[in-house]
Short mmCIF file of C-alpha atoms in Angstrom, two decimals:
data_model
loop_
_atom_site.label_atom_id
_atom_site.label_comp_id
_atom_site.label_asym_id
_atom_site.label_seq_id
_atom_site.Cartn_x
_atom_site.Cartn_y
_atom_site.Cartn_z
CA MET A 1 158.75 126.80 92.20
CA ARG A 2 155.80 129.42 92.55
CA GLY A 3 153.40 128.61 95.98
CA VAL A 4 151.30 130.08 98.17
CA VAL A 5 152.85 131.22 101.58
CA LEU A 6 151.06 133.13 104.37
CA ASP A 7 154.05 134.90 106.57
CA GLU A 8 151.32 135.70 109.25
CA PRO A 9 147.41 136.04 109.81
CA GLY A 10 146.33 138.08 106.97
CA LYS A 11 149.05 138.04 105.05
CA ILE A 12 149.48 136.24 101.57
CA ARG A 13 151.84 136.38 98.60
CA ILE A 14 152.74 134.25 95.50
CA ALA A 15 155.92 133.39 95.43
CA GLN A 16 159.04 131.36 94.18
CA VAL A 17 160.23 129.33 96.63
CA PRO A 18 162.59 126.04 96.93
CA ASP A 19 161.29 123.29 95.24
CA PRO A 20 161.12 120.72 97.26
CA THR A 21 163.31 117.20 97.73
CA PRO A 22 162.10 113.83 98.67
CA GLY A 23 164.34 112.58 102.05
CA PRO A 24 164.35 108.53 102.73
CA GLY A 25 160.08 107.24 103.10
CA GLN A 26 159.16 110.35 100.42
CA ILE A 27 157.69 111.56 97.33
CA VAL A 28 157.74 114.81 95.93
CA VAL A 29 154.09 115.50 93.79
CA ALA A 30 153.44 117.94 91.39
CA VAL A 31 149.97 119.25 92.61
CA ARG A 32 147.53 119.33 89.58
CA ALA A 33 144.68 119.82 92.19
CA CYS A 34 143.97 121.25 95.71
CA GLY A 35 140.49 122.10 97.33
CA VAL A 36 140.13 124.70 99.64
CA CYS A 37 138.49 124.22 102.78
CA GLY A 38 137.06 125.41 105.42
CA THR A 39 140.29 125.17 107.70
CA ASP A 40 142.47 127.11 105.16
CA LEU A 41 140.00 130.04 106.05
CA HIS A 42 140.49 129.83 109.66
CA ILE A 43 144.79 128.99 108.76
CA ALA A 44 144.61 132.13 106.26
CA ALA A 45 143.12 133.99 109.77
CA GLY A 46 144.80 133.20 112.71
CA GLU A 47 142.24 130.65 113.89
CA PHE A 48 143.76 127.49 113.77
CA PRO A 49 146.16 127.31 117.03
CA PRO A 50 148.20 124.12 115.33
CA THR A 51 149.11 125.95 112.19
CA PRO A 52 153.37 127.92 112.74
CA TYR A 53 153.96 130.58 110.04
CA PRO A 54 155.21 131.09 107.86
CA ILE A 55 152.98 128.27 105.87
CA ILE A 56 152.25 126.80 102.54
CA PRO A 57 148.88 125.76 103.76
CA GLY A 58 146.38 123.37 101.30
CA HIS A 59 145.95 119.60 102.75
CA GLU A 60 143.27 118.25 99.99
CA PHE A 61 145.15 117.63 96.99
CA ALA A 62 145.75 115.42 93.83
CA GLY A 63 148.91 115.14 91.52
CA GLU A 64 151.44 112.95 89.80
CA VAL A 65 154.67 111.94 91.63
CA ALA A 66 157.61 113.88 90.43
CA ALA A 67 160.62 112.31 92.68
CA LEU A 68 161.55 109.69 94.66
CA GLY A 69 163.71 109.62 97.99
CA SER A 70 165.39 106.64 99.40
CA GLY A 71 163.45 103.72 100.79
CA VAL A 72 160.77 104.08 98.51
CA SER A 73 159.25 101.04 96.81
CA GLY A 74 155.72 100.23 94.82
CA LEU A 75 155.72 103.67 93.32
CA GLU A 76 157.12 105.51 90.66
CA GLU A 77 157.82 108.86 88.84
CA GLY A 78 154.24 109.61 86.54
CA ASP A 79 152.20 107.97 89.22
CA ARG A 80 149.26 109.82 89.98
CA VAL A 81 148.07 109.75 93.29
CA ALA A 82 146.01 111.58 96.14
CA VAL A 83 147.61 112.38 99.07
CA ASP A 84 146.71 111.59 102.60
CA PRO A 85 147.62 114.60 104.25
CA SER A 86 147.82 112.90 108.08
CA LEU A 87 150.76 113.30 110.23
CA PHE A 88 150.16 111.23 113.45
CA CYS A 89 153.39 110.06 115.55
CA GLY A 90 152.34 107.21 116.07
CA LYS A 91 153.92 106.93 120.01
CA CYS A 92 151.41 108.41 122.07
CA ARG A 93 148.79 107.25 124.03
CA GLN A 94 146.21 108.30 121.42
CA CYS A 95 147.98 106.86 118.66
CA ARG A 96 148.42 103.89 120.52
CA ARG A 97 144.65 103.74 120.83
CA GLN A 98 144.00 103.26 116.89
CA ARG A 99 143.27 106.95 117.61
CA GLY A 100 145.47 108.59 115.31
CA ASN A 101 143.20 111.59 114.35
CA LEU A 102 143.26 112.55 118.57
CA CYS A 103 146.81 112.68 118.18
CA GLU A 104 148.77 114.59 120.91
CA ASN A 105 151.43 115.29 118.04
CA TRP A 106 148.75 116.22 115.65
CA GLY A 107 149.97 117.57 112.45
CA ALA A 108 148.84 117.34 108.88
CA ILE A 109 150.25 118.49 105.41
CA GLY A 110 149.09 122.23 105.19
CA ASP A 111 148.22 122.49 108.29
CA THR A 112 152.01 122.29 110.38
CA VAL A 113 154.00 121.66 107.45
CA ASP A 114 154.01 123.23 103.84
CA GLY A 115 151.13 121.92 101.68
CA ALA A 116 149.82 121.55 98.56
CA PHE A 117 149.19 125.29 97.07
CA ALA A 118 152.04 125.30 95.08
CA GLU A 119 153.51 123.27 92.46
CA TYR A 120 154.71 120.80 94.59
CA VAL A 121 155.32 119.14 97.89
CA ALA A 122 157.11 116.73 99.50
CA VAL A 123 154.62 114.00 101.56
CA PRO A 124 155.53 110.58 103.44
CA ALA A 125 155.47 107.33 100.31
CA ALA A 126 153.22 105.81 102.83
CA ASN A 127 150.50 108.90 102.68
CA ALA A 128 150.25 108.40 98.59
CA TYR A 129 147.07 106.44 97.17
CA GLN A 130 146.96 105.64 93.40
CA ILE A 131 144.19 107.02 91.79
CA PRO A 132 142.31 105.22 89.55
CA ASP A 133 142.23 106.03 85.90
CA HIS A 134 138.74 106.77 84.89
CA LEU A 135 138.77 109.64 87.61
CA SER A 136 140.34 113.04 87.34
CA PHE A 137 142.63 114.58 89.00
CA GLY A 138 139.50 117.47 90.52
CA GLU A 139 138.10 114.22 91.44
CA ALA A 140 140.90 112.39 93.36
CA ALA A 141 141.48 115.90 95.46
CA LEU A 142 138.04 114.94 97.07
CA VAL A 143 139.08 111.79 98.04
CA GLU A 144 139.97 113.32 101.81
CA PRO A 145 136.81 115.62 102.52
CA ILE A 146 134.76 112.09 101.58
CA SER A 147 137.12 110.10 104.15
CA CYS A 148 136.65 112.73 106.57
CA ALA A 149 132.84 111.72 106.30
CA VAL A 150 133.35 108.18 105.73
CA HIS A 151 134.64 108.70 109.25
CA GLY A 152 132.16 110.31 110.70
CA LEU A 153 129.19 107.89 109.23
CA ARG A 154 131.65 104.96 110.69
CA ARG A 155 131.19 107.44 114.10
CA LEU A 156 127.22 107.30 113.78
CA ALA A 157 127.31 104.38 113.57
CA MET A 158 123.62 104.42 111.65
CA PRO A 159 121.50 100.85 111.35
CA PRO A 160 119.49 100.41 108.38
CA GLY A 161 115.93 101.79 108.12
CA SER A 162 117.02 105.16 109.84
CA THR A 163 115.55 109.11 109.41
CA LEU A 164 118.88 111.30 108.93
CA LEU A 165 118.80 115.49 108.97
CA ILE A 166 121.50 117.15 107.84
CA ILE A 167 122.22 121.05 108.81
CA GLY A 168 124.38 122.40 105.74
CA ALA A 169 123.75 121.86 101.72
CA GLY A 170 127.69 122.46 101.50
CA THR A 171 130.75 120.37 100.39
CA MET A 172 130.42 118.33 103.27
CA GLY A 173 127.38 118.09 104.22
CA LEU A 174 126.57 117.06 100.25
CA LEU A 175 129.01 114.39 100.58
CA LEU A 176 127.33 112.82 103.78
CA ALA A 177 123.94 112.86 101.97
CA GLN A 178 125.35 110.85 99.35
CA LEU A 179 127.31 108.52 101.40
CA ALA A 180 124.09 108.30 103.93
CA ARG A 181 122.51 106.78 100.99
CA ARG A 182 124.87 103.93 100.38
CA THR A 183 124.35 103.23 104.47
CA GLY A 184 120.83 102.45 104.64
CA ALA A 185 119.10 105.32 105.67
CA ALA A 186 115.28 105.00 105.00
CA SER A 187 115.19 108.71 104.96
CA VAL A 188 117.82 111.26 103.79
CA THR A 189 116.63 114.98 104.85
CA VAL A 190 119.38 118.23 103.91
CA VAL A 191 118.50 121.48 105.66
CA ASP A 192 120.03 124.53 104.22
CA THR A 193 119.29 128.54 103.97
CA ASP A 194 120.50 128.44 100.40
CA PRO A 195 117.57 127.34 97.52
CA GLY A 196 120.26 126.70 94.91
CA ARG A 197 122.76 124.45 97.49
CA LEU A 198 118.77 122.29 98.45
CA THR A 199 118.75 122.10 94.35
CA VAL A 200 121.73 120.66 94.15
CA ALA A 201 120.92 118.25 97.40
CA GLY A 202 117.29 116.99 95.66
CA ARG A 203 119.33 116.54 92.22
CA LEU A 204 122.17 114.67 94.19
CA GLY A 205 119.76 111.99 96.21
CA ALA A 206 118.24 113.58 99.34
CA ASP A 207 114.97 112.86 99.86
CA ALA A 208 113.81 115.73 101.11
CA THR A 209 115.18 118.99 101.89
CA ALA A 210 113.69 122.60 104.09
CA GLY A 211 114.91 125.65 104.58
CA SER A 212 115.02 125.12 108.21
CA VAL A 213 115.15 122.93 110.70
CA ALA A 214 111.63 124.05 111.97
CA ASP A 215 110.40 123.08 108.49
CA ALA A 216 112.08 120.16 108.35
CA LEU A 217 110.39 119.01 111.74
CA GLU A 218 107.11 119.40 109.86
CA ASP A 219 107.29 116.43 108.32
CA GLU A 220 109.26 114.59 111.10
CA PRO A 221 107.30 115.31 114.34
CA ALA A 222 108.61 113.34 116.43
CA GLY A 223 111.99 114.45 115.21
CA PHE A 224 114.65 112.20 113.35
CA ASP A 225 116.67 108.87 114.65
CA TYR A 226 120.13 111.07 113.93
CA VAL A 227 120.98 114.26 112.86
CA ILE A 228 124.24 115.89 111.71
CA ASP A 229 125.76 119.29 111.88
CA ALA A 230 127.58 120.25 109.26
CA THR A 231 127.83 124.02 109.48
CA GLY A 232 130.07 124.80 112.35
CA VAL A 233 127.16 127.44 113.40
CA PRO A 234 126.66 127.50 116.77
CA ALA A 235 122.31 128.44 116.12
CA ALA A 236 122.27 125.84 113.82
CA ALA A 237 123.95 123.02 116.40
CA GLN A 238 121.76 124.43 118.72
CA ALA A 239 118.12 123.74 116.59
CA GLY A 240 119.94 120.53 115.71
CA LEU A 241 120.20 118.98 118.96
CA GLY A 242 116.27 120.25 119.07
CA ALA A 243 115.56 118.13 116.22
CA VAL A 244 116.58 114.50 117.74
CA SER A 245 114.34 112.48 118.37
CA ARG A 246 114.17 110.46 121.30
CA GLY A 247 116.73 107.45 121.70
CA GLY A 248 118.79 109.03 118.87
CA THR A 249 122.12 110.67 117.97
CA PHE A 250 123.23 113.79 117.40
CA MET A 251 126.54 114.32 116.00
CA VAL A 252 129.13 117.76 115.59
CA PHE A 253 130.64 117.29 112.02
CA GLY A 254 130.98 121.14 111.04
CA VAL A 255 134.08 123.55 112.67
CA ALA A 256 133.17 125.74 114.71
CA PRO A 257 134.92 128.78 116.69
CA ALA A 258 136.30 127.06 119.97
CA ASP A 259 135.06 129.35 122.52
CA ALA A 260 131.37 129.05 120.75
CA ARG A 261 128.70 127.31 123.11
CA ILE A 262 125.03 125.96 122.91
CA ALA A 263 122.52 125.21 126.01
CA VAL A 264 122.30 121.25 126.63
CA SER A 265 119.40 120.25 128.64
CA PRO A 266 120.75 117.58 130.74
CA TYR A 267 117.31 116.11 132.07
CA SER A 268 117.21 116.12 127.81
CA VAL A 269 119.50 113.80 127.49
CA TYR A 270 118.92 111.60 130.71
CA ASN A 271 115.04 111.48 129.65
CA ASP A 272 115.66 111.34 126.03
CA GLU A 273 118.32 108.71 125.82
CA ILE A 274 119.58 111.53 123.64
CA THR A 275 123.75 110.30 122.44
CA ILE A 276 125.73 113.47 121.34
CA ILE A 277 128.96 112.93 119.93
CA GLY A 278 132.45 114.19 117.65
CA SER A 279 133.72 113.41 114.72
CA MET A 280 137.49 115.15 113.89
CA ALA A 281 139.29 114.49 110.23
CA VAL A 282 140.08 111.34 109.48
CA LEU A 283 140.98 107.82 110.67
CA SER A 284 142.32 104.67 108.56
CA THR A 285 139.72 106.58 106.26
CA PHE A 286 141.36 107.23 102.97
CA GLU A 287 141.40 103.81 100.61
CA PRO A 288 137.43 103.36 101.88
CA ALA A 289 137.22 106.96 100.37
CA MET A 290 139.24 106.38 96.92
CA ARG A 291 136.86 103.08 96.78
CA LEU A 292 133.50 105.07 96.84
CA LEU A 293 134.46 107.83 95.02
CA ALA A 294 135.41 105.45 92.43
CA ALA A 295 132.31 103.33 92.37
CA ARG A 296 130.33 106.81 91.78
CA ALA A 297 128.90 106.70 94.96
CA VAL A 298 130.17 110.18 95.21
CA ASP A 299 129.51 112.71 91.99
CA GLY A 300 132.41 114.38 91.82
CA GLY A 301 131.62 116.26 88.77
CA ALA A 302 129.04 118.09 90.32
CA MET A 303 130.58 118.55 93.48
CA ILE A 304 133.66 120.95 91.71
CA THR A 305 132.14 124.52 90.77
CA ASP A 306 135.20 126.71 90.65
CA ARG A 307 138.98 126.26 89.50
CA PHE A 308 141.82 129.18 90.33
CA GLY A 309 145.20 129.26 89.25
CA LEU A 310 147.34 130.35 91.91
CA GLU A 311 147.60 133.87 90.93
CA ASP A 312 144.10 133.92 91.84
CA PHE A 313 144.62 132.13 95.46
CA GLU A 314 142.85 134.98 97.46
CA GLN A 315 139.26 134.72 95.26
CA ALA A 316 139.59 131.48 95.42
CA LEU A 317 139.07 132.55 99.45
CA ASP A 318 136.88 134.98 99.04
CA ARG A 319 134.63 132.91 97.02
CA VAL A 320 134.77 129.90 99.97
CA ARG A 321 133.88 132.69 102.20
CA ALA A 322 130.39 133.71 100.33
CA ARG A 323 129.59 130.16 100.11
CA GLY A 324 129.82 130.47 96.32
CA GLY A 325 129.40 127.47 94.21
CA LEU A 326 131.03 124.46 95.98
CA LYS A 327 133.80 122.56 96.10
CA VAL A 328 136.16 125.47 95.42
CA GLN A 329 139.51 124.20 93.70
CA VAL A 330 143.28 125.74 92.87
CA GLN A 331 145.29 124.21 89.79
CA PRO A 332 148.85 125.57 90.55
CA ASP A 333 149.45 123.88 86.67
CA LYS A 334 146.90 126.18 85.04
#
């Protein structure tokens, strides 16, 4: 089969590689769509420490069941599935505390083992979720990022009637904005420096948009009850922390460089009772994410703007690096 192989950071090739065979409890999926994530950029650059090389990346994907390993039940060849890439060990302290996303032996399809930027990928059958008939493969490949947003909103625990500021109108910011409407936010404000993305945010239901946090605060001078940084840019996170109202909550959702730092005033955290939390990946949120997508709580069609074949994988990476479009996907059978 054909697959994208990262031999080492910065060295990418499209190669003929052996077809995967399913082990016990596994299935092989014929990949029909796989999204390009910011994590894929970090993996390509050697900036994601868990990743071994060489590796076939790709963790946001959907396709058809092509083969079944021994012991698999409930699935048949030809079934349409989306796959949770999570590979938790189930034995460490965090897993025993039901915090598998913090697993001490954390792994994920496409991040630590071969993934879905290929024609076929072997995955645990338990990680496969059948796709409703009315969803396309491209839409179903959005379930993984939606499940990240669902986990984030669970962590946020935002009560109805709250004001919410989301910094960043990329894929994750727009998914969070759409889902926040289902959680009862009284208002959702989205900040981004790209006017085109702000237009999309307004079309997808944001109550207000702004080109900077300072501009957003003109309408909410006392600050926002909840603020989410969905950029991973330290300066944006710093501005977002300053936009939290007294008694409010700030969430770090975007992935910043490991050595990045922002300034936090211990006095303000104390005096204003500010809560600072993080949200990492997914945790038992794949099924609710699928239900939300199927119910059209998220406009999947509006989120997918670019589709590339395997041979154009580097162009797909460049498109994401340049913040072009929204969700960029690779179709191995294109």
